[in-house]
Amino acid sequence: MNTLLQAENISKRYGNHQALDDVSIAIPKQSIFGLLGPNGAGKTTLIRIINQITGPDSGTVTFDGQTLSPEHISRIGYLPEERGLYKKMKVGEQALYLAQLKGMHRREARKKLKEWFEKFEIGAWWGKKVEELSKGMAQKVQFITTVLHEPELLILDEPFSGFDPINTNLVKAEIRLLREKGATIIFSTHNMGSVEEICDHIALINRSQKILDGSMKQVKKENKDNIWEVLFTGNTLSFTNALWTGFELVKMSDENKDGVIEAKIRLLRNNQPNDLLRTIVNVVNIHAFNEVIPSMNDIFIKKVTEINEAATAAQTPSQP
Amino acid sequence: MNKIGLIIRREYFTRVRKRSFLIMTLLGPLLIAGFFGVVIWLSLAESEDQKMLVADEGGVYQSLSKIDNDVLKVDYAEIGLDEARMLFKESNYTSLLWIPFKSEDDIKVKKVKLLFKKQPSQRIQRDLENRMESILERLIIRQMVAESQIDSSVVEGFRRASSSVIIDLVKFDSDGGEKEVNNADAVPGFVFGILIYLFVMLFGVQVMRGVIEEKTNRIVEVIISSVRPFTLMLGKIAGVWLVSLTQFALWIILSGVLSVLVSTAIVGANYDGAEVAAQYQQMTPEMAKQMSAEVGQAPALEGKIIQQISETPWTKLILLFMFYFSGGYLLYAAMFAAVGSAVDSETDTQQFMLPVTLPLMLGYIVSFIVIENPDGPAAFWFSIIPFTSPIVMMVRESMANVPGWELGLSMFLLVATFLTMTWVAGRIYRTGILMYGKKTNYRELLKWVTYKG
């Protein structure tokens, strides 16, 4: 079994609001799984169902082959987007308390905490109250309490918010390290840059439905627009004329200071990249030629806009 | 340690370690002692201020009755009203009693006049009324004796035979038990009732604050990914409950120590209150009653308090207090927790606070009615209804022997209601703690109760 967590046909309704509509996702073991979607799409509801904070109206969740049950709580670590600590409580005491709630023994928790505090260089904060900490410091403490019990499944909702770039890298490195040690990570964020950087699987949820999922490579491949980028020098008019049939010039820049022009061309009909090269090779001087791989950001925006436009169109009554 | 244990421990220790807990623990008994001290002092203080001039033109008063006592200092003068007025104006007398009985006809008018600079208390007015009645009675009898030539000693015998009947109110139980009824019996129950009211308010609000704190701190989502929301709510309620019991136990211990210190100080200062009390304790209750009827209640006040304290069934009342406080607290704490979960900040609690605090206040107000009539319909119903029963039943139980079935029903309903309320509150809580930035109304709350797991 290569799937750690499988959610099947999950639906959840709050009063008149359909939060999740028949959503299924499968999270491979030891993957970093990006759970993406615009605000209010239903990500948090899905995460809460996985955390057993709330239950689905219909659908099933299996964890490591078993139906999800309270005994799995200690095997899951959750860092919510909206997070905080008891302000008046001391850092060490609070971390111990949260670790014990996850089922750790006090002594073991204390030992592990000391190690993590050392690693994150916040050992001196053990006896301080949380209200005396800066936001970044508190976030570090929060991250430690999430991963301390070495959960098999780690759910991180916007884990980098509140961190400066240095600490962001520190946490990123820790996340990768945890994955190497065997953890599976669900990573929910709006920051597509970090998704590109660390995720290997993603699922995109929009308006309570899953609209896209798969491995990062696969998703990108499926969403390629068949656009190629050409850097060239030469006559733009003859370049444009050469593309008369079988190609679409999407975009062309002005000459840069070296006289190089950048053009994006979509292949139409069954044209292959070689056909494009053949067409332009005698017209201009080619400096570079490569495929345009869409960024996660592009895919996200494209998919979400497509769906939302379709939904709006369906709602407006058409003329007879 | 299991999870609810961990939560209770945290809730308990973070509160007990707070400075405000220490301050409350130390100040509580002082405030209570101070409160009762002020009450007693005020009732005693009156005696120093009251000084009455009796203008007794006919000279009938002094010969018949002496009303000089601790409450009232009295001077007599056989002078007319006008002369008395002049004297009253320039003197430091607080009141002027004019008795215009110069002739036999005056007596039949049965009217005297009391002028005052400072309104005398109800007690003194009643006292004077009784006294004047008895004076008139004697004067009229004396006249009749003179007219009909009966031996005055016979009349005196009749008079003594008819005077001052004391009714011993005895409650007769269905199972044959008898208990003397005394309004002062209500005092311990009333004090316990007020304590329940105060504690439920104080600690119920603490539960609510705790819930709001967790919600605004946003730690709640972290915690309920480890424990069920219901467990968190129960743990908080139980933790605060233990804090309240600790506070109560400390108050009792401190009050005990304090009262020992105070009484030692009083005895050391040779205060005759203690002496009076000692004398009073040696008397039989009949003698005591006779004495209070004849000389007024004031000198016996300390004695009465001591007698009341020794006659109160403390064990029963404290056990009942523990039960009704806990039941009432658990019921209201669940509601307070639900309110806390439904709002984003303490300022938003207003709209939900009234329905929670109103029944509690009602119980407090009804307990005044219960003192007047401990077996009436109001007393019955409000001591059965769980939202008011904790306070009302305490007062009722300390005054009258409440039938076993009523007590049983009241207790059963309280337990059943707090269990139901905890369940309902749990459902509101579970949804409420994850709702932010949305104004909640009652319809919304009702919807939350019906949401599926």
Short mmCIF file of C-alpha atoms in Angstrom, two decimals, chain A residues 76-214:
data_model
loop_
_atom_site.label_atom_id
_atom_site.label_comp_id
_atom_site.label_asym_id
_atom_site.label_seq_id
_atom_site.Cartn_x
_atom_site.Cartn_y
_atom_site.Cartn_z
CA ILE A 76 -1.01 13.15 12.86
CA GLY A 77 0.52 16.56 13.45
CA TYR A 78 -1.42 19.68 12.56
CA LEU A 79 -0.29 23.25 12.23
CA PRO A 80 -3.43 25.28 11.51
CA GLU A 81 -3.37 28.48 9.52
CA GLU A 82 -4.93 30.41 12.37
CA ARG A 83 -2.71 29.36 15.22
CA GLY A 84 -1.66 30.58 18.57
CA LEU A 85 -0.50 29.68 22.03
CA TYR A 86 -1.62 30.48 25.54
CA LYS A 87 -0.12 33.93 26.03
CA LYS A 88 0.31 33.72 29.79
CA MET A 89 1.79 30.24 29.82
CA LYS A 90 5.49 29.54 29.81
CA VAL A 91 6.96 28.27 26.55
CA GLY A 92 8.40 25.00 27.86
CA GLU A 93 5.42 24.15 30.00
CA GLN A 94 3.07 24.83 27.11
CA ALA A 95 5.06 22.74 24.65
CA LEU A 96 5.05 19.89 27.18
CA TYR A 97 1.30 20.23 27.63
CA LEU A 98 0.61 20.11 23.90
CA ALA A 99 2.96 17.14 23.47
CA GLN A 100 1.21 15.26 26.26
CA LEU A 101 -2.16 15.96 24.68
CA LYS A 102 -0.81 14.20 21.61
CA GLY A 103 -0.11 11.20 23.80
CA MET A 104 3.60 11.63 24.56
CA HIS A 105 5.02 10.86 27.95
CA ARG A 106 6.21 13.85 29.89
CA ARG A 107 9.79 12.71 30.22
CA GLU A 108 10.14 11.73 26.58
CA ALA A 109 8.51 14.99 25.50
CA ARG A 110 10.88 17.01 27.64
CA LYS A 111 13.94 15.28 26.19
CA LYS A 112 12.81 15.75 22.60
CA LEU A 113 11.79 19.34 23.24
CA LYS A 114 15.23 20.19 24.59
CA GLU A 115 16.76 18.81 21.41
CA TRP A 116 14.47 20.81 19.15
CA PHE A 117 14.94 23.97 21.19
CA GLU A 118 18.68 23.53 20.82
CA LYS A 119 18.34 22.98 17.08
CA PHE A 120 16.22 26.09 16.61
CA GLU A 121 18.45 28.04 19.00
CA ILE A 122 15.63 29.04 21.31
CA GLY A 123 16.72 27.14 24.41
CA ALA A 124 16.84 30.40 26.35
CA TRP A 125 13.12 30.90 25.83
CA TRP A 126 12.07 27.80 27.78
CA GLY A 127 10.99 29.67 30.91
CA LYS A 128 9.59 32.77 29.21
CA LYS A 129 5.96 33.51 28.75
CA VAL A 130 4.64 33.34 25.20
CA GLU A 131 3.53 36.97 25.33
CA GLU A 132 7.19 37.96 25.70
CA LEU A 133 8.08 36.26 22.41
CA SER A 134 8.21 37.84 18.98
CA LYS A 135 5.81 36.47 16.40
CA GLY A 136 8.55 34.57 14.59
CA MET A 137 9.72 33.00 17.84
CA ALA A 138 6.22 31.90 18.70
CA GLN A 139 5.90 30.39 15.23
CA LYS A 140 9.04 28.37 15.81
CA VAL A 141 7.66 27.06 19.08
CA GLN A 142 4.44 26.25 17.30
CA PHE A 143 6.25 24.36 14.56
CA ILE A 144 8.19 22.34 17.12
CA THR A 145 5.04 21.37 19.01
CA THR A 146 3.52 20.19 15.73
CA VAL A 147 6.34 17.88 14.75
CA LEU A 148 7.56 16.84 18.20
CA HIS A 149 5.63 13.59 18.43
CA GLU A 150 7.07 12.52 15.08
CA PRO A 151 3.78 12.17 13.27
CA GLU A 152 3.53 10.04 10.18
CA LEU A 153 1.22 12.59 8.64
CA LEU A 154 2.04 16.24 9.03
CA ILE A 155 -0.55 18.80 7.99
CA LEU A 156 0.89 22.27 7.57
CA ASP A 157 -1.45 25.10 6.71
CA GLU A 158 0.55 28.13 5.54
CA PRO A 159 3.57 27.08 7.61
CA PHE A 160 5.79 29.94 6.45
CA SER A 161 3.55 32.85 7.34
CA GLY A 162 5.20 35.01 9.94
CA PHE A 163 8.71 33.75 9.21
CA ASP A 164 11.51 35.85 7.80
CA PRO A 165 13.35 34.40 4.76
CA ILE A 166 16.09 32.88 6.91
CA ASN A 167 13.69 31.07 9.15
CA THR A 168 11.54 30.11 6.17
CA ASN A 169 14.54 28.28 4.75
CA LEU A 170 15.24 26.70 8.13
CA VAL A 171 11.70 25.36 8.29
CA LYS A 172 11.74 24.26 4.65
CA ALA A 173 14.89 22.29 5.31
CA GLU A 174 13.24 20.71 8.36
CA ILE A 175 10.19 19.76 6.32
CA ARG A 176 12.37 18.03 3.72
CA LEU A 177 14.32 16.31 6.48
CA LEU A 178 11.12 15.03 8.05
CA ARG A 179 10.03 13.65 4.71
CA GLU A 180 13.35 11.87 4.33
CA LYS A 181 12.80 10.34 7.73
CA GLY A 182 9.50 8.93 6.50
CA ALA A 183 6.87 11.57 7.19
CA THR A 184 4.14 12.42 4.73
CA ILE A 185 3.29 16.07 4.53
CA ILE A 186 0.13 17.86 3.47
CA PHE A 187 1.09 21.38 2.64
CA SER A 188 -1.63 23.95 2.18
CA THR A 189 -0.71 27.39 0.93
CA HIS A 190 -1.42 30.25 -1.41
CA ASN A 191 2.25 30.75 -2.03
CA MET A 192 2.77 29.01 -5.38
CA GLY A 193 6.49 29.69 -5.29
CA SER A 194 6.97 27.39 -2.35
CA VAL A 195 4.65 24.82 -3.87
CA GLU A 196 6.91 24.60 -6.94
CA GLU A 197 9.87 24.35 -4.65
CA ILE A 198 8.88 21.57 -2.30
CA CYS A 199 5.73 19.75 -3.40
CA ASP A 200 5.77 16.61 -5.47
CA HIS A 201 2.00 16.06 -5.55
CA ILE A 202 -0.83 18.53 -5.60
CA ALA A 203 -4.58 18.75 -5.53
CA LEU A 204 -6.50 21.86 -6.44
CA ILE A 205 -9.83 22.52 -4.79
CA ASN A 206 -12.18 25.21 -6.02
CA ARG A 207 -15.76 25.93 -4.97
CA SER A 208 -15.89 22.82 -2.82
CA GLN A 209 -14.83 20.53 -5.68
CA LYS A 210 -11.53 19.02 -6.59
CA ILE A 211 -10.63 20.23 -10.07
CA LEU A 212 -7.12 18.92 -10.46
CA ASP A 213 -4.73 16.50 -8.88
CA GLY A 214 -1.71 14.38 -9.54
#
